mmCIF file of C-alpha atoms and ligand atoms in Angstrom:
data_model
loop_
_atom_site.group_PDB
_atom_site.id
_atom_site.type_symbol
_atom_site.label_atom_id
_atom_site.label_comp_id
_atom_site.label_asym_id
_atom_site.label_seq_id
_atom_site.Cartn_x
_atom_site.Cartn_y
_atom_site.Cartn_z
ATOM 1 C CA UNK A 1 0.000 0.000 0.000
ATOM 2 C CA UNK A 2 0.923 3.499 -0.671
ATOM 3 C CA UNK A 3 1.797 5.660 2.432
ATOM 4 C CA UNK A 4 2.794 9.393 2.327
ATOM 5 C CA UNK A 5 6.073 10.183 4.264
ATOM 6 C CA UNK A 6 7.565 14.084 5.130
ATOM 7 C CA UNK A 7 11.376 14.207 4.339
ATOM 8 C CA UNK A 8 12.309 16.880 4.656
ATOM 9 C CA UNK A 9 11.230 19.997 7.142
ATOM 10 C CA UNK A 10 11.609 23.894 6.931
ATOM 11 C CA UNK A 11 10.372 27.026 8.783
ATOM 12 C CA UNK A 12 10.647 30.630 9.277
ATOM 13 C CA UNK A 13 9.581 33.111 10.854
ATOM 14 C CA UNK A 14 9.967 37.288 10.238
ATOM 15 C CA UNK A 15 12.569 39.454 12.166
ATOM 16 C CA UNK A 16 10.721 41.226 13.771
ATOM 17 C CA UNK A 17 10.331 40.633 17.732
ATOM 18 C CA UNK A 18 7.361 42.072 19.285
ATOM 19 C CA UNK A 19 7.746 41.237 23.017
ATOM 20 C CA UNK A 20 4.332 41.364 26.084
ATOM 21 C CA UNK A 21 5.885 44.360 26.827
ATOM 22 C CA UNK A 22 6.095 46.093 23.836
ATOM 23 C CA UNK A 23 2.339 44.979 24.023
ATOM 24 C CA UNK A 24 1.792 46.395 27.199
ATOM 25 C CA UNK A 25 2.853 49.760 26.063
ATOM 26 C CA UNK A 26 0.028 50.087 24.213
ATOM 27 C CA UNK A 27 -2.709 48.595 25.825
ATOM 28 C CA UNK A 28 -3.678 47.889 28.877
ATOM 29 C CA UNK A 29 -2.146 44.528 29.795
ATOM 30 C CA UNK A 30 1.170 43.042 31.751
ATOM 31 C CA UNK A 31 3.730 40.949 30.728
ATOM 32 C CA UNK A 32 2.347 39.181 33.820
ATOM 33 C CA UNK A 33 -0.875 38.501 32.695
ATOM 34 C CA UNK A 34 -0.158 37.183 29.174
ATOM 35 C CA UNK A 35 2.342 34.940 30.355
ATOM 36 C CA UNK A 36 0.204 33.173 32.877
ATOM 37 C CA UNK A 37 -2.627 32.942 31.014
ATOM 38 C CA UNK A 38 -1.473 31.486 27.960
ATOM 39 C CA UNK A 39 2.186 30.893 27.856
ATOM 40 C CA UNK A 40 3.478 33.526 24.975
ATOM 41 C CA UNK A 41 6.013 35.675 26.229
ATOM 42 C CA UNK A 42 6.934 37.154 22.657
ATOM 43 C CA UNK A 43 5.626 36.879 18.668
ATOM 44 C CA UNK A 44 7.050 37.466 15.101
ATOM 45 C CA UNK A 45 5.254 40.228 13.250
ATOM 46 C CA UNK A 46 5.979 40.358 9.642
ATOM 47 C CA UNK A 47 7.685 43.496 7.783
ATOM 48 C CA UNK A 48 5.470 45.723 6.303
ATOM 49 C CA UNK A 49 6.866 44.575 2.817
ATOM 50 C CA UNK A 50 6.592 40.682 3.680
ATOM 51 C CA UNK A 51 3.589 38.936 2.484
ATOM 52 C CA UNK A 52 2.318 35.455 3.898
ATOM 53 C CA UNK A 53 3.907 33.778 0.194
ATOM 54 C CA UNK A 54 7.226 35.176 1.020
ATOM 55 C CA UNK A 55 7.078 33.567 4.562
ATOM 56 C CA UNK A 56 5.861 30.300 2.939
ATOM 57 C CA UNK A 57 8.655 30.361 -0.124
ATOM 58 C CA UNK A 58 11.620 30.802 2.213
ATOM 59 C CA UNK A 59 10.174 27.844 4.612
ATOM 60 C CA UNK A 60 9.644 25.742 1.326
ATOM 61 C CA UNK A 61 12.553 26.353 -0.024
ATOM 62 C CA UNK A 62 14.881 25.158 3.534
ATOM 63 C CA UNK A 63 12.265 21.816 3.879
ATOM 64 C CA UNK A 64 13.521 21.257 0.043
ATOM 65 C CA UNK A 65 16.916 21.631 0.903
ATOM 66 C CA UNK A 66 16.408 19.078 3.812
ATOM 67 C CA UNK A 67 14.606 17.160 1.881
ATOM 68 C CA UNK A 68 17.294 16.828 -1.020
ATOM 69 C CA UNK A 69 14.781 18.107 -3.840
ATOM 70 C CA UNK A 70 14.881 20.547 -6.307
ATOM 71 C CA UNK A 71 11.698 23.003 -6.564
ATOM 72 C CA UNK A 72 11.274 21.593 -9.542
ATOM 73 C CA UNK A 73 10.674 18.317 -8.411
ATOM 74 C CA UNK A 74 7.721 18.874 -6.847
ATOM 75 C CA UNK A 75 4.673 18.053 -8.381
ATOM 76 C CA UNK A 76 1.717 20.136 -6.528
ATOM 77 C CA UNK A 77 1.743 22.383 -3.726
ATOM 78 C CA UNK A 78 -0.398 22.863 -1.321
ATOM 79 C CA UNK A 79 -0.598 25.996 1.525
ATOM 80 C CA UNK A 80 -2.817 25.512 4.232
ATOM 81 C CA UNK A 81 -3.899 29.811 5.143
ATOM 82 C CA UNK A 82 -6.597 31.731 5.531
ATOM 83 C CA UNK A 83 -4.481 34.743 5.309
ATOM 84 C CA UNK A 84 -3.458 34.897 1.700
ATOM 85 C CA UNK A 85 -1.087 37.830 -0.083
ATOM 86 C CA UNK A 86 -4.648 39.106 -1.702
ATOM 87 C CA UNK A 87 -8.204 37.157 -1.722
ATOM 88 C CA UNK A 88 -6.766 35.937 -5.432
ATOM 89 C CA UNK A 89 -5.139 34.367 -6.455
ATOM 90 C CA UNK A 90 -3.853 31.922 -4.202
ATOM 91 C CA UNK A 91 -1.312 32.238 -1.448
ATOM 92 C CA UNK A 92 -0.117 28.746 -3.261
ATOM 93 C CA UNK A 93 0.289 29.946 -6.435
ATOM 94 C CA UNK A 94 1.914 32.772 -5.182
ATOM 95 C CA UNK A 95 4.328 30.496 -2.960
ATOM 96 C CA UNK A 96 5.033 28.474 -6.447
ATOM 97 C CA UNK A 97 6.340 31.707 -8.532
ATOM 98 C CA UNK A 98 8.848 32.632 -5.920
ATOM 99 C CA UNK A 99 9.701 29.113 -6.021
ATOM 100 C CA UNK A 100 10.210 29.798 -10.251
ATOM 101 C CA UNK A 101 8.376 26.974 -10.797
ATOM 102 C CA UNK A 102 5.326 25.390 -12.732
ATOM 103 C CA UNK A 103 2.618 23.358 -11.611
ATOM 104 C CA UNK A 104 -0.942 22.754 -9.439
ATOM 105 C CA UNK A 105 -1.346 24.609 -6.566
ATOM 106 C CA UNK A 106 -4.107 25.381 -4.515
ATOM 107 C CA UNK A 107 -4.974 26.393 -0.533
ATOM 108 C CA UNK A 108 -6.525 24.787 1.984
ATOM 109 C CA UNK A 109 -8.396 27.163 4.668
ATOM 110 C CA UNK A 110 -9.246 25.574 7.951
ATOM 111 C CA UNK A 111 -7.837 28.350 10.428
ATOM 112 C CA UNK A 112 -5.922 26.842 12.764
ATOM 113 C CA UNK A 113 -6.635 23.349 11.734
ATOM 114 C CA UNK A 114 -5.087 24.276 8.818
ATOM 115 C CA UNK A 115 -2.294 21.742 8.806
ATOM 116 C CA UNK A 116 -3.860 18.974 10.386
ATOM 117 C CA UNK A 117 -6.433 19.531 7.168
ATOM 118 C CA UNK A 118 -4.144 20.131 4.629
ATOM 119 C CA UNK A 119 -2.084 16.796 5.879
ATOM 120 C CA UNK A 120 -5.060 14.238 5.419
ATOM 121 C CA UNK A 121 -5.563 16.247 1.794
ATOM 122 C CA UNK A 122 -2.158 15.705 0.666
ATOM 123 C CA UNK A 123 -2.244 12.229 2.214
ATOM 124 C CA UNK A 124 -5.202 11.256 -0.024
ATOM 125 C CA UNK A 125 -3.387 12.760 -3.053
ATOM 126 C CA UNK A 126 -0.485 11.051 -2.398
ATOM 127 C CA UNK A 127 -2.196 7.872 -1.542
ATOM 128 C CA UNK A 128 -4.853 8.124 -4.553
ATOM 129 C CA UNK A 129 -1.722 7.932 -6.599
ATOM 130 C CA UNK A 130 -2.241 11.405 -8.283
ATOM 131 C CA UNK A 131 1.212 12.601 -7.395
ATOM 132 C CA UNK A 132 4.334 11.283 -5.329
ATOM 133 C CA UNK A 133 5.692 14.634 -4.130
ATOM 134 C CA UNK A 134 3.898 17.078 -3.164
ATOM 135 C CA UNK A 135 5.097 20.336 -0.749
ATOM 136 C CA UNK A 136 2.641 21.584 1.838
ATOM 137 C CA UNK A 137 2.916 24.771 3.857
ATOM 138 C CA UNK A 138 1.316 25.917 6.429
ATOM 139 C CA UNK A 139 1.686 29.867 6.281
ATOM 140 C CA UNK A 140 0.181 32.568 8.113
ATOM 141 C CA UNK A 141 -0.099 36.466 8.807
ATOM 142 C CA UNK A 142 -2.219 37.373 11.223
ATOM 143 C CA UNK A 143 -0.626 40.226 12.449
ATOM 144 C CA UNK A 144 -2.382 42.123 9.489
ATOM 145 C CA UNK A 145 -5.643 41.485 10.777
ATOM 146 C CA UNK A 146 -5.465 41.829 14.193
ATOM 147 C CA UNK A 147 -6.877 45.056 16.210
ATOM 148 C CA UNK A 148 -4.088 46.248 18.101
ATOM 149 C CA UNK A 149 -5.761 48.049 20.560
ATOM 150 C CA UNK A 150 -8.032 44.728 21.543
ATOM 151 C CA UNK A 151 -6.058 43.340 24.531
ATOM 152 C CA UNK A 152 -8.460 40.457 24.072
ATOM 153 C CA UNK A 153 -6.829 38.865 20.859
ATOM 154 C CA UNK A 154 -3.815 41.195 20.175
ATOM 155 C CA UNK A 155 -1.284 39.086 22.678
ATOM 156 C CA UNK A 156 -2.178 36.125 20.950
ATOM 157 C CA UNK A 157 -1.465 35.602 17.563
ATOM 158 C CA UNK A 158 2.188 36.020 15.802
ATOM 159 C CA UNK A 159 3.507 35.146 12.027
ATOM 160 C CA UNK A 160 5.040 32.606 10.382
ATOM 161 C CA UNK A 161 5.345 29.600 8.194
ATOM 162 C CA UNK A 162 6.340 25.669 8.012
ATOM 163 C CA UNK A 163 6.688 23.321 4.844
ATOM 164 C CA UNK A 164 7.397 19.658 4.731
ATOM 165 C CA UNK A 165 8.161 17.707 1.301
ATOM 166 C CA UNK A 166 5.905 14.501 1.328
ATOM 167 C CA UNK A 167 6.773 11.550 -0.630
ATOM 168 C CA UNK A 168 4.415 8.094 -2.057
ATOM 169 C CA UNK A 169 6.394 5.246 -0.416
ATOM 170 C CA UNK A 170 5.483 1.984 -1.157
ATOM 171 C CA UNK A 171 4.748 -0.356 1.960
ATOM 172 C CA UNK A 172 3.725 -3.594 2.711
ATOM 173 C CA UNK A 173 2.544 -3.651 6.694
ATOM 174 C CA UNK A 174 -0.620 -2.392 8.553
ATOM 175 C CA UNK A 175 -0.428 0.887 10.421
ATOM 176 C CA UNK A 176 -0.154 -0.983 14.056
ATOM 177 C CA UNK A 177 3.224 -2.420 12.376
ATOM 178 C CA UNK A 178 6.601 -0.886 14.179
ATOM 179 C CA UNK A 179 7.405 -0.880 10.780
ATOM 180 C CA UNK A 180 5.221 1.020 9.026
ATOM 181 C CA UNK A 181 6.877 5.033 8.590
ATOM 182 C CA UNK A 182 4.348 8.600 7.424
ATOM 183 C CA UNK A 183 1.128 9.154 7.903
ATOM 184 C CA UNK A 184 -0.818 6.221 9.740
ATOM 185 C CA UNK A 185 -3.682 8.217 10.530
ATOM 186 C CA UNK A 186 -6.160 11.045 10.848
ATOM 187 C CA UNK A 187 -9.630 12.315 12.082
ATOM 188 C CA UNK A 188 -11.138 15.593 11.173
ATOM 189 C CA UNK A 189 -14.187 17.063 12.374
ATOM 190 C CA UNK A 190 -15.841 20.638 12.627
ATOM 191 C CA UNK A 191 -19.307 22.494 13.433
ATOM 192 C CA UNK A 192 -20.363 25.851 11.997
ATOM 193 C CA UNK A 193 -22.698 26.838 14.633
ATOM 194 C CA UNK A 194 -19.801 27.881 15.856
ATOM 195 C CA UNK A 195 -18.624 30.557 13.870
ATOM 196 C CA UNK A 196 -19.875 33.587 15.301
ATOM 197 C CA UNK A 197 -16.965 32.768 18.083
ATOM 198 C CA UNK A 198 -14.123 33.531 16.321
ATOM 199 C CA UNK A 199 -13.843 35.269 12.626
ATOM 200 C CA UNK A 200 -12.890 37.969 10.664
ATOM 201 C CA UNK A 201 -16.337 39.067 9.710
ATOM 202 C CA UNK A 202 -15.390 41.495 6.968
ATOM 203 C CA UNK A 203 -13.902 41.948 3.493
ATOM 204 C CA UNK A 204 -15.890 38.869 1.960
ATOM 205 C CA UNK A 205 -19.428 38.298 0.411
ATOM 206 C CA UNK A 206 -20.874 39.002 3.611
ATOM 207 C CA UNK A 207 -19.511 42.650 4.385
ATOM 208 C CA UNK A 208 -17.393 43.395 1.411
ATOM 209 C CA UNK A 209 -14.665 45.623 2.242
ATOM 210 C CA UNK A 210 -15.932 49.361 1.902
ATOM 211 C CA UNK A 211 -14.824 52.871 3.752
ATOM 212 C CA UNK A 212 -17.741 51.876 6.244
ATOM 213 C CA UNK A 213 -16.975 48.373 6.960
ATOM 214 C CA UNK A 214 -13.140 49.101 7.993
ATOM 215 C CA UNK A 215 -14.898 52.297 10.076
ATOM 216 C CA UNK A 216 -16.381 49.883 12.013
ATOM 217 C CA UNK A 217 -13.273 47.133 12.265
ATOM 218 C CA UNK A 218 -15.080 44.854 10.790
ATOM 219 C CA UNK A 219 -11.938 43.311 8.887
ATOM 220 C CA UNK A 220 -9.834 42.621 12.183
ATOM 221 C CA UNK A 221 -9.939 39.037 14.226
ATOM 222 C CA UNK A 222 -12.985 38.713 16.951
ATOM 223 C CA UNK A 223 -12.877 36.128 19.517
ATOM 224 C CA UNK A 224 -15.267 34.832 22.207
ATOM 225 C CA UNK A 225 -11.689 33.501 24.661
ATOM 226 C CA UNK A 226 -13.826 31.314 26.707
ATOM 227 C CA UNK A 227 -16.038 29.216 24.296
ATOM 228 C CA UNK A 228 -13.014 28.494 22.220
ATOM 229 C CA UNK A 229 -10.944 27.868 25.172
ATOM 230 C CA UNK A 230 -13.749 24.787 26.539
ATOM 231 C CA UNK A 231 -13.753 23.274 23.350
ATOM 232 C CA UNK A 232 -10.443 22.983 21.622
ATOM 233 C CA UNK A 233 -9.848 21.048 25.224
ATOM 234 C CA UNK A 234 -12.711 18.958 24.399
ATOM 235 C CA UNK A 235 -12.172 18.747 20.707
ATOM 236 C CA UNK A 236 -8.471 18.164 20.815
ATOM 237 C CA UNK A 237 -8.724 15.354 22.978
ATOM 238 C CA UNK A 238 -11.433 13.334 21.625
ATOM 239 C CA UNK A 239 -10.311 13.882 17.908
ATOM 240 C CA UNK A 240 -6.664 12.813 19.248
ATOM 241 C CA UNK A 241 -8.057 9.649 20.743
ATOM 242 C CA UNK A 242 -9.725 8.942 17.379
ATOM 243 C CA UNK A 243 -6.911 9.576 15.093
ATOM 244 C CA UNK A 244 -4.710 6.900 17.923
ATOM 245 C CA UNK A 245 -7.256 4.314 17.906
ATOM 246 C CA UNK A 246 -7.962 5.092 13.359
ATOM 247 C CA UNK A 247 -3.727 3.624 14.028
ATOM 248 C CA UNK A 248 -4.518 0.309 15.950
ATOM 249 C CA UNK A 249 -2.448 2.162 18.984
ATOM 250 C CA UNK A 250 -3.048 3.423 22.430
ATOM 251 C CA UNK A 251 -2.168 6.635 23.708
ATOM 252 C CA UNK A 252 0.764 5.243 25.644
ATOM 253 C CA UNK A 253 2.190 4.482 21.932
ATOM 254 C CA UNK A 254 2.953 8.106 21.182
ATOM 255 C CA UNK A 255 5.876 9.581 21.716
ATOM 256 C CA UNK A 256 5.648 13.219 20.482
ATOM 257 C CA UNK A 257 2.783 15.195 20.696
ATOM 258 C CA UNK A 258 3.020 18.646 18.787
ATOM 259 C CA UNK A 259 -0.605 20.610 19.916
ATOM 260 C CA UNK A 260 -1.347 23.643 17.856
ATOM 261 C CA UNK A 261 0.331 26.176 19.995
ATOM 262 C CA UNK A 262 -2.671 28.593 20.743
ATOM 263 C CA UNK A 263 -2.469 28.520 24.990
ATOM 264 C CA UNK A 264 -0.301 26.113 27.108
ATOM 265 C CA UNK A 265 -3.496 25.758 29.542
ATOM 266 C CA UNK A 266 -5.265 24.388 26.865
ATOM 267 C CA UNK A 267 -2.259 22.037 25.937
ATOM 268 C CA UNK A 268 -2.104 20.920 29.549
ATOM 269 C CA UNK A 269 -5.687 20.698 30.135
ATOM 270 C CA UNK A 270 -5.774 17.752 26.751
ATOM 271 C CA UNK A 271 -2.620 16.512 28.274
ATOM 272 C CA UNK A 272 -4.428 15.347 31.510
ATOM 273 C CA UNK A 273 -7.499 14.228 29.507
ATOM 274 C CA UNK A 274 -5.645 12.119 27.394
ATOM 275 C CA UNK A 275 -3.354 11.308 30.745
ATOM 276 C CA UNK A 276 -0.093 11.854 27.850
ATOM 277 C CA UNK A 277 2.679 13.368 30.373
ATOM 278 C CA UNK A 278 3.778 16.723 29.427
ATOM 279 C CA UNK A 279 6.907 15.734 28.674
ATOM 280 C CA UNK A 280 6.024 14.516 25.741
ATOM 281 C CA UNK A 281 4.365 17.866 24.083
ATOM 282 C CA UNK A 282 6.152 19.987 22.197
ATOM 283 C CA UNK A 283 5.807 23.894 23.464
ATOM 284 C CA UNK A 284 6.835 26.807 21.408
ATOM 285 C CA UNK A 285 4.208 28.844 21.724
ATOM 286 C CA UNK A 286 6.530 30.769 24.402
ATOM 287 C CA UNK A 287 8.533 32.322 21.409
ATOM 288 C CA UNK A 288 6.160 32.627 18.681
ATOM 289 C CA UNK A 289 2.540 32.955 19.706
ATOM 290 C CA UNK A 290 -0.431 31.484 17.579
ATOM 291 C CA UNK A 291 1.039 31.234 14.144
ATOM 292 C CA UNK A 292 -2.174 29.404 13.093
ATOM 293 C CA UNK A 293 -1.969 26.622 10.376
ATOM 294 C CA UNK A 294 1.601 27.231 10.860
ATOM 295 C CA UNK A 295 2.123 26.453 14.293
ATOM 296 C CA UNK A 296 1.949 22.673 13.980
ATOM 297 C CA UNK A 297 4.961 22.836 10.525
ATOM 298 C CA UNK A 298 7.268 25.394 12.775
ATOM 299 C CA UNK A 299 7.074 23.202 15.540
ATOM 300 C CA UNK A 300 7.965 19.917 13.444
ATOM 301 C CA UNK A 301 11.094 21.249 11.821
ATOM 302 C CA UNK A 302 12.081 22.695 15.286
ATOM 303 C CA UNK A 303 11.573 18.984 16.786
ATOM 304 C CA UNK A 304 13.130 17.554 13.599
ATOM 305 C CA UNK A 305 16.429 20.160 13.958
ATOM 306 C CA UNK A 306 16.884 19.389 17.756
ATOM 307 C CA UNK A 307 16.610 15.821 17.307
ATOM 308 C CA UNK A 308 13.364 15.425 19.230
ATOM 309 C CA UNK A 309 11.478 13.932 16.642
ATOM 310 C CA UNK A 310 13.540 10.921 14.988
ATOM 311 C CA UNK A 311 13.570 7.972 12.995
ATOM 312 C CA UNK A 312 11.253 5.185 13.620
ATOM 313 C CA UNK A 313 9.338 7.690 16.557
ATOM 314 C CA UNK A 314 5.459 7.960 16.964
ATOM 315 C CA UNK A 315 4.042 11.479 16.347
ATOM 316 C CA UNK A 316 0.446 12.875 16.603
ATOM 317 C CA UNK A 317 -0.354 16.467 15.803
ATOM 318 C CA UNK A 318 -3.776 18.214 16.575
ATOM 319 C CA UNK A 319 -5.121 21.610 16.062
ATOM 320 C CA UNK A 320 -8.505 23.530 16.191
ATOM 321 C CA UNK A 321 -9.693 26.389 15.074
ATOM 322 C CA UNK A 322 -11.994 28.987 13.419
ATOM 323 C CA UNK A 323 -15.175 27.285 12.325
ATOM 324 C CA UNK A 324 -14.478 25.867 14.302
ATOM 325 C CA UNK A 325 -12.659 22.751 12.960
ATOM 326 C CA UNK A 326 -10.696 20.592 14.167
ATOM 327 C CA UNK A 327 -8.879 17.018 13.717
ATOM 328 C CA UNK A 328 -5.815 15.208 14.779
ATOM 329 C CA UNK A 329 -2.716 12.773 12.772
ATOM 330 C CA UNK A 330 -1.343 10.238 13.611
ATOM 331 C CA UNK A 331 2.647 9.805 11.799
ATOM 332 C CA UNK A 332 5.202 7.173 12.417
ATOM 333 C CA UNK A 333 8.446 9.303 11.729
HETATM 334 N N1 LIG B 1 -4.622 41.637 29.571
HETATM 335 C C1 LIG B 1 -5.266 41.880 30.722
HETATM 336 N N2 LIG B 1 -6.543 41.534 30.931
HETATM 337 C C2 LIG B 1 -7.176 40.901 29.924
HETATM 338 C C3 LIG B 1 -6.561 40.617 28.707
HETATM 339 C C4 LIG B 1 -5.234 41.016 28.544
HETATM 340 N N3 LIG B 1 -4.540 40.773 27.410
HETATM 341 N N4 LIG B 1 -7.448 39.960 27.902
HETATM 342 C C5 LIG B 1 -8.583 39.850 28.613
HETATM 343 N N5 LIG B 1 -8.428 40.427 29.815
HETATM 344 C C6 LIG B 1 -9.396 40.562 30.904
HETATM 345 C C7 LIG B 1 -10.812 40.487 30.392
HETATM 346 O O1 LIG B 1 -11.225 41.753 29.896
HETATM 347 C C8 LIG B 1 -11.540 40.074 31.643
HETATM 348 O O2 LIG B 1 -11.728 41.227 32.423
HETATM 349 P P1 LIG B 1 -13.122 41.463 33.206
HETATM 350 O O3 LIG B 1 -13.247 40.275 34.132
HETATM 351 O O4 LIG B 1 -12.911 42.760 33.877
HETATM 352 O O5 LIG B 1 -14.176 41.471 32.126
HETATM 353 C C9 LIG B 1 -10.545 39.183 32.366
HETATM 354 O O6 LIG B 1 -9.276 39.452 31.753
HETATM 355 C C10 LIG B 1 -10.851 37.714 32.246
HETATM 356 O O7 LIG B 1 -11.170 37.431 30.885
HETATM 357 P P2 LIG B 1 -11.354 35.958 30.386
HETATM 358 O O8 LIG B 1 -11.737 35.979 28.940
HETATM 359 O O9 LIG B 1 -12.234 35.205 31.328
HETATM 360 O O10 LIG B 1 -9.872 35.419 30.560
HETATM 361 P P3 LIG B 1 -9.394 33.963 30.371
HETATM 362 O O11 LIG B 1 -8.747 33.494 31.606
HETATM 363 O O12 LIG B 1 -10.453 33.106 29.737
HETATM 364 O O13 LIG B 1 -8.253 34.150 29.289
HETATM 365 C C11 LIG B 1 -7.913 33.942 26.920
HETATM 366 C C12 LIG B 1 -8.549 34.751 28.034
HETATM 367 C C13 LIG B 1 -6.424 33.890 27.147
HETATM 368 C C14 LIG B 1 -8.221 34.603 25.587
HETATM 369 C C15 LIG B 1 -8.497 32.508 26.969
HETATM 370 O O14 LIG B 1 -9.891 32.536 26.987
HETATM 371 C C16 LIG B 1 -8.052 31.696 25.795
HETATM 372 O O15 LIG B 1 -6.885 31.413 25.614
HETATM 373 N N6 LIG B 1 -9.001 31.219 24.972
HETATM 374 C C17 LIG B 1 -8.658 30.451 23.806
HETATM 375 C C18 LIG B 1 -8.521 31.398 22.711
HETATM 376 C C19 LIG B 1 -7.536 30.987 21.697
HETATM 377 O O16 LIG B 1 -6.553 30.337 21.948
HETATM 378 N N7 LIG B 1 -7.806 31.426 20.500
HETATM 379 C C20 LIG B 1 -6.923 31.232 19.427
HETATM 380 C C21 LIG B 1 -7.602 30.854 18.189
HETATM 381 S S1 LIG B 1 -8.350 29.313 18.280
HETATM 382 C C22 LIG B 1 -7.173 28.299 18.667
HETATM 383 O O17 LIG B 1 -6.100 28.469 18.169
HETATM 384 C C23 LIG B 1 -7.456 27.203 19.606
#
C-alpha cells in the first residue's frame, strides 16, 4: 500500500520581535498577565513589505533543501492559510512563482486546523496515486488582521510559516506495524454553529470591504476567549483519541505530541485528559505565539532540527480552530 512520508522539514519566521511588553505599552495589559494565562512571552510580526507567500517560499525552499529536492521536483503544492497575499489568487500559487516553478497549486483554509487539514488532503493525493511529491505549507499572517488596541486577541497571535516535502512510499505492513513510517492516521471534524466565536467578519461576500466596513473594524480578528478555550480542550482530545485508535495504537504508543500552539493551559488541560505526560508535548508557543496553520509545521522542523522527533518515533499532531474545525494525525516518523 501506498503511504505518504515528510522528508524533509523547513520554517521561518519574520525578524521582527514584538515582546508582552512592547504589548503592554500600548494597551492595557502586563507581561504578567499574558504569560500566565497562555504561555506567549513574545511573537514574530511580519515586515510591512513581507507577504504570507514570502514567509511560505523561504520555509519551502529550507524543507527542500532538507529534503534533497529541487523546486522543480515537486509536483503540486499545497498551503494551508486563511491569510493569503490578496483574496486571489492563491497564497499557493503565489508560494510556487517565488519558487520559479510550474505546476498545481491550490490552498486549503481551515484556520488553525489548517495543517492537520491540509495533511489528510495531501495524504489522499499522495495515496490516490495522483502525485508522489507534493510540498505543503502551512503559512500565516495574522498580524495584518489583528486590532491592536483589543487586549483580548492582540497578545495572541504572531507570524510565520512551516513546509514539509511529502513523498508516495510503497509499503507492505498495517499501520499498528513498528514498521510502518508517514502518515498512519487522521480524524477531522468541525461544526459551523460555531462561527460567530471567532472570525474575521469582513472583506468577503458578507460585508465586502468598503470605507464603512473598515470604520467599524469589521476586517480585524474577533474572539469569544472562553467558548473556544472549553472546546479545543474537548475537541483536541477526543479527535486525538480517534486519530490513535484510526492507528490500531493506544495513547501510551505516542511519543511526540506537537498541539497547535494557541495557549499552554489548553495544551495541559488535553494533556491530563488524554493522561499523555507533558513531557512529551512539544511547546513553542513561548517564542512565537499562535502562528495558526503554521504552528503545527514550525514546531515539526524545530523537533526535527533538535533531534526530538527521529527515525522510527510515533508522532500525533492536533489543532482547532476557526469554524471551528478541528482534527488530529497520527505519523510514524
Ligand atoms: N490583559 C489583561 N486583561 C485581559 C486581557 C489582557 N490581554 N485579555 C482579557 N483580559 C481581561 C478580560 O477583559 C476580563 O476582564 P473582566 O473580568 O474585567 O471582564 C478578564 O481578563 C478575564 O477574561 P477571560 O476571557 O475570562 O480570561 P481567560 O482566563 O479566559 O483568558 C484567553 C482569556 C487567554 C483569551 C483565553 O480565553 C483563551 O486562551 N481562549 C482560547 C482562545 C484561543 O486560543 N484562541 C486562538 C484561536 S483558536 C485556537 O487556536 C485554539
Amino acid at each position: 500500500m501506498i503511504r505518504t512520508r515528510f522528508i524533509g522539514t523547513g520554517s521561518y519566521v519574520p525578524e521582527r520581535v514584538v515582546t508582552n511588553d512592547d504589548i503592554a505599552r500600548r494597551v492595557e495589559t502586563s507581561d504578567e498577565w499574558i504569560r500566565s494565562r497562555t504561555g506567549i512571552r513574545q511573537r514574530r510580526v511580519l515586515g510591512e513589505d513581507e507577504t504570507t507567500s514570502d514567509m511560505a517560499a523561504e520555509a519551502a525552499r529550507r524543507a527542500c533543501d532538507a529534503a534533497g529536492v529541487e523546486p522543480g521536483d515537486l509536483e503540486c503544492i499545497v498551503v494551508a492559510t486563511t491569510t493569503p497575499d490578496m483574496p486571489m489568487p492563491s497564497c499557493a500559487i503565489m508560494t510556487q512563482h517565488k519558487l520559479g516553478i510550474r505546476g498545481p497549486a491550490f490552498d486549503v483554509a481551515a484556520a488553525c486546523a489548517g495543517f492537520t487539514y491540509g495533511t489528510t488532503v495531501v495524504d489522499g493525493l499522495i495515496r490516490s496515486g495522483l502525485y508522489k511529491t507534493v510540498l505543503f505549507v502551512g503559512a500565516e499572517a495574522l498580524s495584518k488582521f489583528l486590532d491592536w488596541d483589543d487586549r483580548v486577541t492582540c497578545v495572541l497571535f504572531g507570524d510565520g510559516a512551516g513546509a514539509v516535502v511529502a513523498v508516495a512510499e510503497d509499503q507492505d505492513v498495517p499501520a499498528s506495524d513498528p514498521a510502518a513510517r508517514g502518515i498512519l492516521s487522521s480524524h477531522l471534524d468541525g461544526d459551523g454553529s460555531f462561527w460567530r466565536d471567532l472570525n474575521i467578519i469582513g472583506g468577503g461576500t458578507k460585508h465586502p470591504p468598503t470605507a464603512q466596513t473598515v470604520g467599524q473594524n469589521l476586517h480585524y480578528l474577533r474572539m469569544n476567549g472562553r467558548v473556544i478555550f472549553s472546546q479545543a480542550v474537548r475537541n483536541l482530545s477526543s479527535a486525538s483519541e480517534q486519530a490513535i485508535a484510526k492507528a490500531g495504537l493506544t495513547p501510551g504508543d505516542i511519543d511526540l505530541v506537537i498541539p497547535h500552539q494557541a495557549n499552554l493551559r489548553i495544551i495541559d488541560a488535553v494533556a491530563r485528559r488524554m493522561k499523555i505526560p507533558n513531557e512529551k508535548f512539544m511547546i513553542n508557543l513561548d517564542n512565537y505565539g499562535n502562528t495558526s496553520s503554521a504552528s503545527i509545521p514550525i514546531a515539526i522542523d524545530e523537533a526535527v532540527r533538535a533531534g526530538q522527533l527521529r527515525d522510527g518515533m510515533t508522532l500525533l499532531h492536533c489543532g482547532l480552530g476557526a469554524g471551528l474545525t478541528w482534527g488530529a494525525v497520527v505519523v510514524r516518523w
